[in-house]
Amino acid sequence: MKRAIYPGSFDPITFGHLDIIKRASKLCDELIIGVLNNKQKNPLFSIDERVSMISELTENLDNVKVECFEGLLVDFAKKKDAQVIIRGLRAVTDFENEIQLAQSNKVQYPELETLFMTTSLKYSYLSSTVAKEFASYGGDISLFVPPQVIPLIEAKFNNKEK
Ligand code: PNS
C-alpha cells in the first residue's frame, strides 16, 4: 500500500493545491492531506476551518483523507506509515526552500521520499498569499480559489474591517 502525504498550511486551499491533490491521488493508494497546525504562525483560518474546507472540496476523491498535524513532518509521516511526501513546485523560486525541506527530511528519515510535482502552468503564479492579498483589497479571487472558499475569505476580511 503506497501512502503519500501532501503537507501544507493550506491557508486557504487554492486551485493550485486542488490540482496537485487530484493528480497526486492517482499516483498512490492513499493520499493524506496533512494540514499543519503551526502555533507560531498566525493563520487567517483556524485549523478546523482549513480541514473542513479541504474535506468538503475533496469528498469526491475516494482515496484522499484530510488530517491535521503538529510538529515535524517526518514524525507525522512515521505515525501514518507514509513512504512519500508530495510537494508542488511552481517556479525556480520555490526550489531552494523545497530542496532544503526535502533533504533535511531525508536525513532525518531516509526511507521517506519526496516527490515534486510541477504545478499546472495556469496556476504557476498562484499561492494562498496571493489569494489573501487580493481578497484583502476586495479584489476578484474567483480564479484563485474554489467558489465555496470565496465567501469564507471575504467574511474574514469584512470582520477585520469592523
Ligand atoms: O504550505 P507550506 O506552508 O509551504 O507548507 C510547509 C510545510 C508544512 C510542508 C513545512 O513547513 C513543514 O513540513 N512543517 C512541519 C515542521 C517540519 O517538519 N519542519 C522541518 C523541515 S525544515
mmCIF file with all atom_site columns, C-alpha atoms and ligand atoms in Angstrom:
data_model
loop_
_atom_site.group_PDB
_atom_site.id
_atom_site.type_symbol
_atom_site.label_atom_id
_atom_site.label_alt_id
_atom_site.label_comp_id
_atom_site.label_asym_id
_atom_site.label_entity_id
_atom_site.label_seq_id
_atom_site.pdbx_PDB_ins_code
_atom_site.Cartn_x
_atom_site.Cartn_y
_atom_site.Cartn_z
_atom_site.occupancy
_atom_site.B_iso_or_equiv
_atom_site.pdbx_formal_charge
_atom_site.auth_seq_id
_atom_site.auth_comp_id
_atom_site.auth_asym_id
_atom_site.auth_atom_id
_atom_site.pdbx_PDB_model_num
ATOM   1   C CA  . MET A 1 1   ? 0.000   0.000  0.000   1.00 0.00 ? 1   MET A CA  1
ATOM   2   C CA  . LYS A 1 2   ? 1.602   3.258  -1.127  1.00 0.00 ? 2   LYS A CA  1
ATOM   3   C CA  . ARG A 1 3   ? 0.553   6.004  1.238   1.00 0.00 ? 3   ARG A CA  1
ATOM   4   C CA  . ALA A 1 4   ? 1.587   9.576  0.463   1.00 0.00 ? 4   ALA A CA  1
ATOM   5   C CA  . ILE A 1 5   ? 1.263   12.810 2.401   1.00 0.00 ? 5   ILE A CA  1
ATOM   6   C CA  . TYR A 1 6   ? 0.663   16.162 0.763   1.00 0.00 ? 6   TYR A CA  1
ATOM   7   C CA  . PRO A 1 7   ? 1.566   18.595 3.569   1.00 0.00 ? 7   PRO A CA  1
ATOM   8   C CA  . GLY A 1 8   ? 0.998   22.316 3.770   1.00 0.00 ? 8   GLY A CA  1
ATOM   9   C CA  . SER A 1 9   ? -0.590  25.227 5.553   1.00 0.00 ? 9   SER A CA  1
ATOM   10  C CA  . PHE A 1 10  ? -3.499  25.492 3.086   1.00 0.00 ? 10  PHE A CA  1
ATOM   11  C CA  . ASP A 1 11  ? -4.444  28.917 4.443   1.00 0.00 ? 11  ASP A CA  1
ATOM   12  C CA  . PRO A 1 12  ? -6.655  28.717 2.425   1.00 0.00 ? 12  PRO A CA  1
ATOM   13  C CA  . ILE A 1 13  ? -6.680  25.943 -0.166  1.00 0.00 ? 13  ILE A CA  1
ATOM   14  C CA  . THR A 1 14  ? -6.333  27.238 -3.760  1.00 0.00 ? 14  THR A CA  1
ATOM   15  C CA  . PHE A 1 15  ? -6.992  25.828 -7.226  1.00 0.00 ? 15  PHE A CA  1
ATOM   16  C CA  . GLY A 1 16  ? -3.254  25.116 -7.395  1.00 0.00 ? 16  GLY A CA  1
ATOM   17  C CA  . HIS A 1 17  ? -3.425  22.856 -4.319  1.00 0.00 ? 17  HIS A CA  1
ATOM   18  C CA  . LEU A 1 18  ? -6.537  21.097 -5.651  1.00 0.00 ? 18  LEU A CA  1
ATOM   19  C CA  . ASP A 1 19  ? -4.825  20.443 -8.958  1.00 0.00 ? 19  ASP A CA  1
ATOM   20  C CA  . ILE A 1 20  ? -1.891  18.767 -7.177  1.00 0.00 ? 20  ILE A CA  1
ATOM   21  C CA  . ILE A 1 21  ? -4.268  16.785 -4.917  1.00 0.00 ? 21  ILE A CA  1
ATOM   22  C CA  . LYS A 1 22  ? -6.229  15.401 -7.875  1.00 0.00 ? 22  LYS A CA  1
ATOM   23  C CA  . ARG A 1 23  ? -3.102  14.456 -9.809  1.00 0.00 ? 23  ARG A CA  1
ATOM   24  C CA  . ALA A 1 24  ? -1.247  13.043 -6.773  1.00 0.00 ? 24  ALA A CA  1
ATOM   25  C CA  . SER A 1 25  ? -4.246  10.931 -5.728  1.00 0.00 ? 25  SER A CA  1
ATOM   26  C CA  . LYS A 1 26  ? -3.850  8.980  -8.983  1.00 0.00 ? 26  LYS A CA  1
ATOM   27  C CA  . LEU A 1 27  ? -0.256  8.080  -8.138  1.00 0.00 ? 27  LEU A CA  1
ATOM   28  C CA  . CYS A 1 28  ? -0.768  6.421  -4.765  1.00 0.00 ? 28  CYS A CA  1
ATOM   29  C CA  . ASP A 1 29  ? -3.183  4.121  -2.966  1.00 0.00 ? 29  ASP A CA  1
ATOM   30  C CA  . GLU A 1 30  ? -3.933  6.654  -0.266  1.00 0.00 ? 30  GLU A CA  1
ATOM   31  C CA  . LEU A 1 31  ? -3.194  10.367 -0.113  1.00 0.00 ? 31  LEU A CA  1
ATOM   32  C CA  . ILE A 1 32  ? -3.295  12.127 3.240   1.00 0.00 ? 32  ILE A CA  1
ATOM   33  C CA  . ILE A 1 33  ? -3.554  15.880 3.054   1.00 0.00 ? 33  ILE A CA  1
ATOM   34  C CA  . GLY A 1 34  ? -1.559  16.944 6.109   1.00 0.00 ? 34  GLY A CA  1
ATOM   35  C CA  . VAL A 1 35  ? -2.704  20.354 7.292   1.00 0.00 ? 35  VAL A CA  1
ATOM   36  C CA  . LEU A 1 36  ? -0.069  21.962 9.505   1.00 0.00 ? 36  LEU A CA  1
ATOM   37  C CA  . ASN A 1 37  ? -1.321  23.382 12.781  1.00 0.00 ? 37  ASN A CA  1
ATOM   38  C CA  . ASN A 1 38  ? 1.552   25.792 13.278  1.00 0.00 ? 38  ASN A CA  1
ATOM   39  C CA  . LYS A 1 39  ? 1.182   27.597 16.574  1.00 0.00 ? 39  LYS A CA  1
ATOM   40  C CA  . GLN A 1 40  ? 3.937   30.079 15.664  1.00 0.00 ? 40  GLN A CA  1
ATOM   41  C CA  . LYS A 1 41  ? 2.156   31.329 12.560  1.00 0.00 ? 41  LYS A CA  1
ATOM   42  C CA  . ASN A 1 42  ? -0.989  33.408 12.704  1.00 0.00 ? 42  ASN A CA  1
ATOM   43  C CA  . PRO A 1 43  ? -3.172  31.848 10.009  1.00 0.00 ? 43  PRO A CA  1
ATOM   44  C CA  . LEU A 1 44  ? -6.254  33.532 8.586   1.00 0.00 ? 44  LEU A CA  1
ATOM   45  C CA  . PHE A 1 45  ? -8.224  30.300 9.013   1.00 0.00 ? 45  PHE A CA  1
ATOM   46  C CA  . SER A 1 46  ? -8.245  28.078 12.102  1.00 0.00 ? 46  SER A CA  1
ATOM   47  C CA  . ILE A 1 47  ? -7.080  24.513 11.727  1.00 0.00 ? 47  ILE A CA  1
ATOM   48  C CA  . ASP A 1 48  ? -10.687 23.271 11.943  1.00 0.00 ? 48  ASP A CA  1
ATOM   49  C CA  . GLU A 1 49  ? -11.785 25.685 9.215   1.00 0.00 ? 49  GLU A CA  1
ATOM   50  C CA  . ARG A 1 50  ? -8.964  24.602 6.920   1.00 0.00 ? 50  ARG A CA  1
ATOM   51  C CA  . VAL A 1 51  ? -9.582  20.884 7.477   1.00 0.00 ? 51  VAL A CA  1
ATOM   52  C CA  . SER A 1 52  ? -13.310 21.334 6.933   1.00 0.00 ? 52  SER A CA  1
ATOM   53  C CA  . MET A 1 53  ? -12.846 23.327 3.685   1.00 0.00 ? 53  MET A CA  1
ATOM   54  C CA  . ILE A 1 54  ? -10.429 20.770 2.244   1.00 0.00 ? 54  ILE A CA  1
ATOM   55  C CA  . SER A 1 55  ? -12.598 17.819 3.313   1.00 0.00 ? 55  SER A CA  1
ATOM   56  C CA  . GLU A 1 56  ? -15.608 19.304 1.526   1.00 0.00 ? 56  GLU A CA  1
ATOM   57  C CA  . LEU A 1 57  ? -13.618 20.005 -1.629  1.00 0.00 ? 57  LEU A CA  1
ATOM   58  C CA  . THR A 1 58  ? -12.079 16.530 -1.800  1.00 0.00 ? 58  THR A CA  1
ATOM   59  C CA  . GLU A 1 59  ? -15.036 14.400 -0.709  1.00 0.00 ? 59  GLU A CA  1
ATOM   60  C CA  . ASN A 1 60  ? -15.382 13.020 -4.253  1.00 0.00 ? 60  ASN A CA  1
ATOM   61  C CA  . LEU A 1 61  ? -11.826 11.624 -4.166  1.00 0.00 ? 61  LEU A CA  1
ATOM   62  C CA  . ASP A 1 62  ? -12.154 8.201  -2.552  1.00 0.00 ? 62  ASP A CA  1
ATOM   63  C CA  . ASN A 1 63  ? -8.506  7.654  -1.601  1.00 0.00 ? 63  ASN A CA  1
ATOM   64  C CA  . VAL A 1 64  ? -7.943  11.126 -0.135  1.00 0.00 ? 64  VAL A CA  1
ATOM   65  C CA  . LYS A 1 65  ? -8.062  11.820 3.618   1.00 0.00 ? 65  LYS A CA  1
ATOM   66  C CA  . VAL A 1 66  ? -7.577  15.125 5.402   1.00 0.00 ? 66  VAL A CA  1
ATOM   67  C CA  . GLU A 1 67  ? -5.772  15.274 8.739   1.00 0.00 ? 67  GLU A CA  1
ATOM   68  C CA  . CYS A 1 68  ? -4.086  17.955 10.768  1.00 0.00 ? 68  CYS A CA  1
ATOM   69  C CA  . PHE A 1 69  ? -0.640  17.604 12.270  1.00 0.00 ? 69  PHE A CA  1
ATOM   70  C CA  . GLU A 1 70  ? 1.608   19.458 14.653  1.00 0.00 ? 70  GLU A CA  1
ATOM   71  C CA  . GLY A 1 71  ? 5.369   19.314 14.948  1.00 0.00 ? 71  GLY A CA  1
ATOM   72  C CA  . LEU A 1 72  ? 7.675   17.622 12.485  1.00 0.00 ? 72  LEU A CA  1
ATOM   73  C CA  . LEU A 1 73  ? 6.506   16.301 9.149   1.00 0.00 ? 73  LEU A CA  1
ATOM   74  C CA  . VAL A 1 74  ? 8.833   13.290 9.463   1.00 0.00 ? 74  VAL A CA  1
ATOM   75  C CA  . ASP A 1 75  ? 7.127   12.303 12.738  1.00 0.00 ? 75  ASP A CA  1
ATOM   76  C CA  . PHE A 1 76  ? 3.706   12.618 11.118  1.00 0.00 ? 76  PHE A CA  1
ATOM   77  C CA  . ALA A 1 77  ? 4.910   10.501 8.171   1.00 0.00 ? 77  ALA A CA  1
ATOM   78  C CA  . LYS A 1 78  ? 6.242   7.813  10.546  1.00 0.00 ? 78  LYS A CA  1
ATOM   79  C CA  . LYS A 1 79  ? 2.992   7.801  12.532  1.00 0.00 ? 79  LYS A CA  1
ATOM   80  C CA  . LYS A 1 80  ? 0.952   7.404  9.366   1.00 0.00 ? 80  LYS A CA  1
ATOM   81  C CA  . ASP A 1 81  ? 3.339   4.849  7.865   1.00 0.00 ? 81  ASP A CA  1
ATOM   82  C CA  . ALA A 1 82  ? 3.644   7.011  4.749   1.00 0.00 ? 82  ALA A CA  1
ATOM   83  C CA  . GLN A 1 83  ? 6.505   6.433  2.328   1.00 0.00 ? 83  GLN A CA  1
ATOM   84  C CA  . VAL A 1 84  ? 6.139   9.522  0.157   1.00 0.00 ? 84  VAL A CA  1
ATOM   85  C CA  . ILE A 1 85  ? 5.810   13.282 0.597   1.00 0.00 ? 85  ILE A CA  1
ATOM   86  C CA  . ILE A 1 86  ? 4.287   15.219 -2.287  1.00 0.00 ? 86  ILE A CA  1
ATOM   87  C CA  . ARG A 1 87  ? 5.171   18.863 -2.857  1.00 0.00 ? 87  ARG A CA  1
ATOM   88  C CA  . GLY A 1 88  ? 4.194   21.131 -5.729  1.00 0.00 ? 88  GLY A CA  1
ATOM   89  C CA  . LEU A 1 89  ? 6.877   23.169 -7.493  1.00 0.00 ? 89  LEU A CA  1
ATOM   90  C CA  . ARG A 1 90  ? 5.719   26.323 -9.224  1.00 0.00 ? 90  ARG A CA  1
ATOM   91  C CA  . ALA A 1 91  ? 8.868   28.081 -10.286 1.00 0.00 ? 91  ALA A CA  1
ATOM   92  C CA  . VAL A 1 92  ? 12.583  28.119 -9.622  1.00 0.00 ? 92  VAL A CA  1
ATOM   93  C CA  . THR A 1 93  ? 11.927  30.413 -6.652  1.00 0.00 ? 93  THR A CA  1
ATOM   94  C CA  . ASP A 1 94  ? 10.271  27.506 -4.813  1.00 0.00 ? 94  ASP A CA  1
ATOM   95  C CA  . PHE A 1 95  ? 13.221  25.244 -5.412  1.00 0.00 ? 95  PHE A CA  1
ATOM   96  C CA  . GLU A 1 96  ? 15.626  26.492 -2.759  1.00 0.00 ? 96  GLU A CA  1
ATOM   97  C CA  . ASN A 1 97  ? 13.213  26.064 0.159   1.00 0.00 ? 97  ASN A CA  1
ATOM   98  C CA  . GLU A 1 98  ? 11.798  22.831 -1.175  1.00 0.00 ? 98  GLU A CA  1
ATOM   99  C CA  . ILE A 1 99  ? 15.136  21.114 -1.696  1.00 0.00 ? 99  ILE A CA  1
ATOM   100 C CA  . GLN A 1 100 ? 16.170  22.101 1.836   1.00 0.00 ? 100 GLN A CA  1
ATOM   101 C CA  . LEU A 1 101 ? 12.920  20.746 3.281   1.00 0.00 ? 101 LEU A CA  1
ATOM   102 C CA  . ALA A 1 102 ? 13.201  17.510 1.278   1.00 0.00 ? 102 ALA A CA  1
ATOM   103 C CA  . GLN A 1 103 ? 16.855  16.937 2.114   1.00 0.00 ? 103 GLN A CA  1
ATOM   104 C CA  . SER A 1 104 ? 16.500  17.673 5.817   1.00 0.00 ? 104 SER A CA  1
ATOM   105 C CA  . ASN A 1 105 ? 13.529  15.302 5.960   1.00 0.00 ? 105 ASN A CA  1
ATOM   106 C CA  . LYS A 1 106 ? 15.577  12.683 4.090   1.00 0.00 ? 106 LYS A CA  1
ATOM   107 C CA  . VAL A 1 107 ? 18.439  12.974 6.581   1.00 0.00 ? 107 VAL A CA  1
ATOM   108 C CA  . GLN A 1 108 ? 16.006  12.542 9.463   1.00 0.00 ? 108 GLN A CA  1
ATOM   109 C CA  . TYR A 1 109 ? 14.021  9.717  7.868   1.00 0.00 ? 109 TYR A CA  1
ATOM   110 C CA  . PRO A 1 110 ? 15.921  8.070  4.985   1.00 0.00 ? 110 PRO A CA  1
ATOM   111 C CA  . GLU A 1 111 ? 13.034  5.776  3.995   1.00 0.00 ? 111 GLU A CA  1
ATOM   112 C CA  . LEU A 1 112 ? 10.862  8.786  3.175   1.00 0.00 ? 112 LEU A CA  1
ATOM   113 C CA  . GLU A 1 113 ? 10.914  10.020 -0.425  1.00 0.00 ? 113 GLU A CA  1
ATOM   114 C CA  . THR A 1 114 ? 9.838   13.491 -1.515  1.00 0.00 ? 114 THR A CA  1
ATOM   115 C CA  . LEU A 1 115 ? 8.211   13.700 -4.937  1.00 0.00 ? 115 LEU A CA  1
ATOM   116 C CA  . PHE A 1 116 ? 7.930   17.094 -6.594  1.00 0.00 ? 116 PHE A CA  1
ATOM   117 C CA  . MET A 1 117 ? 5.054   17.676 -8.964  1.00 0.00 ? 117 MET A CA  1
ATOM   118 C CA  . THR A 1 118 ? 5.144   20.588 -11.362 1.00 0.00 ? 118 THR A CA  1
ATOM   119 C CA  . THR A 1 119 ? 2.211   22.890 -10.860 1.00 0.00 ? 119 THR A CA  1
ATOM   120 C CA  . SER A 1 120 ? -0.019  23.249 -13.903 1.00 0.00 ? 120 SER A CA  1
ATOM   121 C CA  . LEU A 1 121 ? 1.013   26.276 -15.954 1.00 0.00 ? 121 LEU A CA  1
ATOM   122 C CA  . LYS A 1 122 ? -2.277  28.048 -15.360 1.00 0.00 ? 122 LYS A CA  1
ATOM   123 C CA  . TYR A 1 123 ? -1.636  28.060 -11.599 1.00 0.00 ? 123 TYR A CA  1
ATOM   124 C CA  . SER A 1 124 ? 2.107   28.716 -11.631 1.00 0.00 ? 124 SER A CA  1
ATOM   125 C CA  . TYR A 1 125 ? 1.710   32.239 -10.163 1.00 0.00 ? 125 TYR A CA  1
ATOM   126 C CA  . LEU A 1 126 ? -0.848  31.214 -7.555  1.00 0.00 ? 126 LEU A CA  1
ATOM   127 C CA  . SER A 1 127 ? -0.420  30.932 -3.788  1.00 0.00 ? 127 SER A CA  1
ATOM   128 C CA  . SER A 1 128 ? -2.614  31.271 -0.698  1.00 0.00 ? 128 SER A CA  1
ATOM   129 C CA  . THR A 1 129 ? -0.777  34.546 -0.017  1.00 0.00 ? 129 THR A CA  1
ATOM   130 C CA  . VAL A 1 130 ? -1.746  35.943 -3.438  1.00 0.00 ? 130 VAL A CA  1
ATOM   131 C CA  . ALA A 1 131 ? -5.389  34.967 -2.857  1.00 0.00 ? 131 ALA A CA  1
ATOM   132 C CA  . LYS A 1 132 ? -5.406  36.617 0.589   1.00 0.00 ? 132 LYS A CA  1
ATOM   133 C CA  . GLU A 1 133 ? -3.720  39.773 -0.717  1.00 0.00 ? 133 GLU A CA  1
ATOM   134 C CA  . PHE A 1 134 ? -6.335  40.244 -3.456  1.00 0.00 ? 134 PHE A CA  1
ATOM   135 C CA  . ALA A 1 135 ? -9.187  39.419 -1.080  1.00 0.00 ? 135 ALA A CA  1
ATOM   136 C CA  . SER A 1 136 ? -7.897  41.903 1.498   1.00 0.00 ? 136 SER A CA  1
ATOM   137 C CA  . TYR A 1 137 ? -8.415  44.707 -1.056  1.00 0.00 ? 137 TYR A CA  1
ATOM   138 C CA  . GLY A 1 138 ? -11.780 43.404 -2.199  1.00 0.00 ? 138 GLY A CA  1
ATOM   139 C CA  . GLY A 1 139 ? -10.328 42.000 -5.442  1.00 0.00 ? 139 GLY A CA  1
ATOM   140 C CA  . ASP A 1 140 ? -11.707 39.210 -7.596  1.00 0.00 ? 140 ASP A CA  1
ATOM   141 C CA  . ILE A 1 141 ? -10.396 35.860 -6.345  1.00 0.00 ? 141 ILE A CA  1
ATOM   142 C CA  . SER A 1 142 ? -12.633 33.624 -8.443  1.00 0.00 ? 142 SER A CA  1
ATOM   143 C CA  . LEU A 1 143 ? -9.632  32.431 -10.490 1.00 0.00 ? 143 LEU A CA  1
ATOM   144 C CA  . PHE A 1 144 ? -7.656  31.642 -7.343  1.00 0.00 ? 144 PHE A CA  1
ATOM   145 C CA  . VAL A 1 145 ? -9.903  29.659 -5.005  1.00 0.00 ? 145 VAL A CA  1
ATOM   146 C CA  . PRO A 1 146 ? -12.980 27.413 -5.389  1.00 0.00 ? 146 PRO A CA  1
ATOM   147 C CA  . PRO A 1 147 ? -16.381 29.153 -5.166  1.00 0.00 ? 147 PRO A CA  1
ATOM   148 C CA  . GLN A 1 148 ? -17.072 27.626 -1.717  1.00 0.00 ? 148 GLN A CA  1
ATOM   149 C CA  . VAL A 1 149 ? -13.982 29.334 -0.290  1.00 0.00 ? 149 VAL A CA  1
ATOM   150 C CA  . ILE A 1 150 ? -14.712 32.844 -1.606  1.00 0.00 ? 150 ILE A CA  1
ATOM   151 C CA  . PRO A 1 151 ? -17.376 33.864 0.952   1.00 0.00 ? 151 PRO A CA  1
ATOM   152 C CA  . LEU A 1 152 ? -15.274 32.412 3.762   1.00 0.00 ? 152 LEU A CA  1
ATOM   153 C CA  . ILE A 1 153 ? -12.270 34.600 2.869   1.00 0.00 ? 153 ILE A CA  1
ATOM   154 C CA  . GLU A 1 154 ? -14.468 37.617 2.290   1.00 0.00 ? 154 GLU A CA  1
ATOM   155 C CA  . ALA A 1 155 ? -16.062 37.151 5.700   1.00 0.00 ? 155 ALA A CA  1
ATOM   156 C CA  . LYS A 1 156 ? -12.632 37.115 7.351   1.00 0.00 ? 156 LYS A CA  1
ATOM   157 C CA  . PHE A 1 157 ? -11.637 40.414 5.774   1.00 0.00 ? 157 PHE A CA  1
ATOM   158 C CA  . ASN A 1 158 ? -15.039 42.027 6.371   1.00 0.00 ? 158 ASN A CA  1
ATOM   159 C CA  . ASN A 1 159 ? -14.749 41.085 10.062  1.00 0.00 ? 159 ASN A CA  1
ATOM   160 C CA  . LYS A 1 160 ? -11.237 42.556 10.224  1.00 0.00 ? 160 LYS A CA  1
ATOM   161 C CA  . GLU A 1 161 ? -12.509 45.900 8.915   1.00 0.00 ? 161 GLU A CA  1
ATOM   162 C CA  . LYS A 1 162 ? -15.146 46.130 11.646  1.00 0.00 ? 162 LYS A CA  1
HETATM 163 O O1  . PNS B 2 .   ? 2.202   25.229 2.549   1.00 0.00 ? 1   PNS B O1  1
HETATM 164 P P1  . PNS B 2 .   ? 3.524   25.470 3.196   1.00 0.00 ? 1   PNS B P1  1
HETATM 165 O O2  . PNS B 2 .   ? 3.392   26.462 4.307   1.00 0.00 ? 1   PNS B O2  1
HETATM 166 O O3  . PNS B 2 .   ? 4.588   25.832 2.193   1.00 0.00 ? 1   PNS B O3  1
HETATM 167 O O4  . PNS B 2 .   ? 3.978   24.068 3.853   1.00 0.00 ? 1   PNS B O4  1
HETATM 168 C C1  . PNS B 2 .   ? 5.200   23.957 4.552   1.00 0.00 ? 1   PNS B C1  1
HETATM 169 C C2  . PNS B 2 .   ? 5.246   22.646 5.344   1.00 0.00 ? 1   PNS B C2  1
HETATM 170 C C3  . PNS B 2 .   ? 4.026   22.492 6.205   1.00 0.00 ? 1   PNS B C3  1
HETATM 171 C C4  . PNS B 2 .   ? 5.326   21.473 4.379   1.00 0.00 ? 1   PNS B C4  1
HETATM 172 C C5  . PNS B 2 .   ? 6.533   22.666 6.216   1.00 0.00 ? 1   PNS B C5  1
HETATM 173 O O5  . PNS B 2 .   ? 6.617   23.878 6.891   1.00 0.00 ? 1   PNS B O5  1
HETATM 174 C C6  . PNS B 2 .   ? 6.572   21.546 7.243   1.00 0.00 ? 1   PNS B C6  1
HETATM 175 O O6  . PNS B 2 .   ? 6.714   20.403 6.906   1.00 0.00 ? 1   PNS B O6  1
HETATM 176 N N1  . PNS B 2 .   ? 6.419   21.917 8.516   1.00 0.00 ? 1   PNS B N1  1
HETATM 177 C C7  . PNS B 2 .   ? 6.386   20.983 9.617   1.00 0.00 ? 1   PNS B C7  1
HETATM 178 C C8  . PNS B 2 .   ? 7.594   21.183 10.520  1.00 0.00 ? 1   PNS B C8  1
HETATM 179 C C9  . PNS B 2 .   ? 8.803   20.468 9.970   1.00 0.00 ? 1   PNS B C9  1
HETATM 180 O O7  . PNS B 2 .   ? 8.799   19.275 9.738   1.00 0.00 ? 1   PNS B O7  1
HETATM 181 N N2  . PNS B 2 .   ? 9.912   21.209 9.783   1.00 0.00 ? 1   PNS B N2  1
HETATM 182 C C10 . PNS B 2 .   ? 11.181  20.640 9.367   1.00 0.00 ? 1   PNS B C10 1
HETATM 183 C C11 . PNS B 2 .   ? 11.528  20.911 7.950   1.00 0.00 ? 1   PNS B C11 1
HETATM 184 S S1  . PNS B 2 .   ? 12.519  22.353 7.806   1.00 0.00 ? 1   PNS B S1  1
#
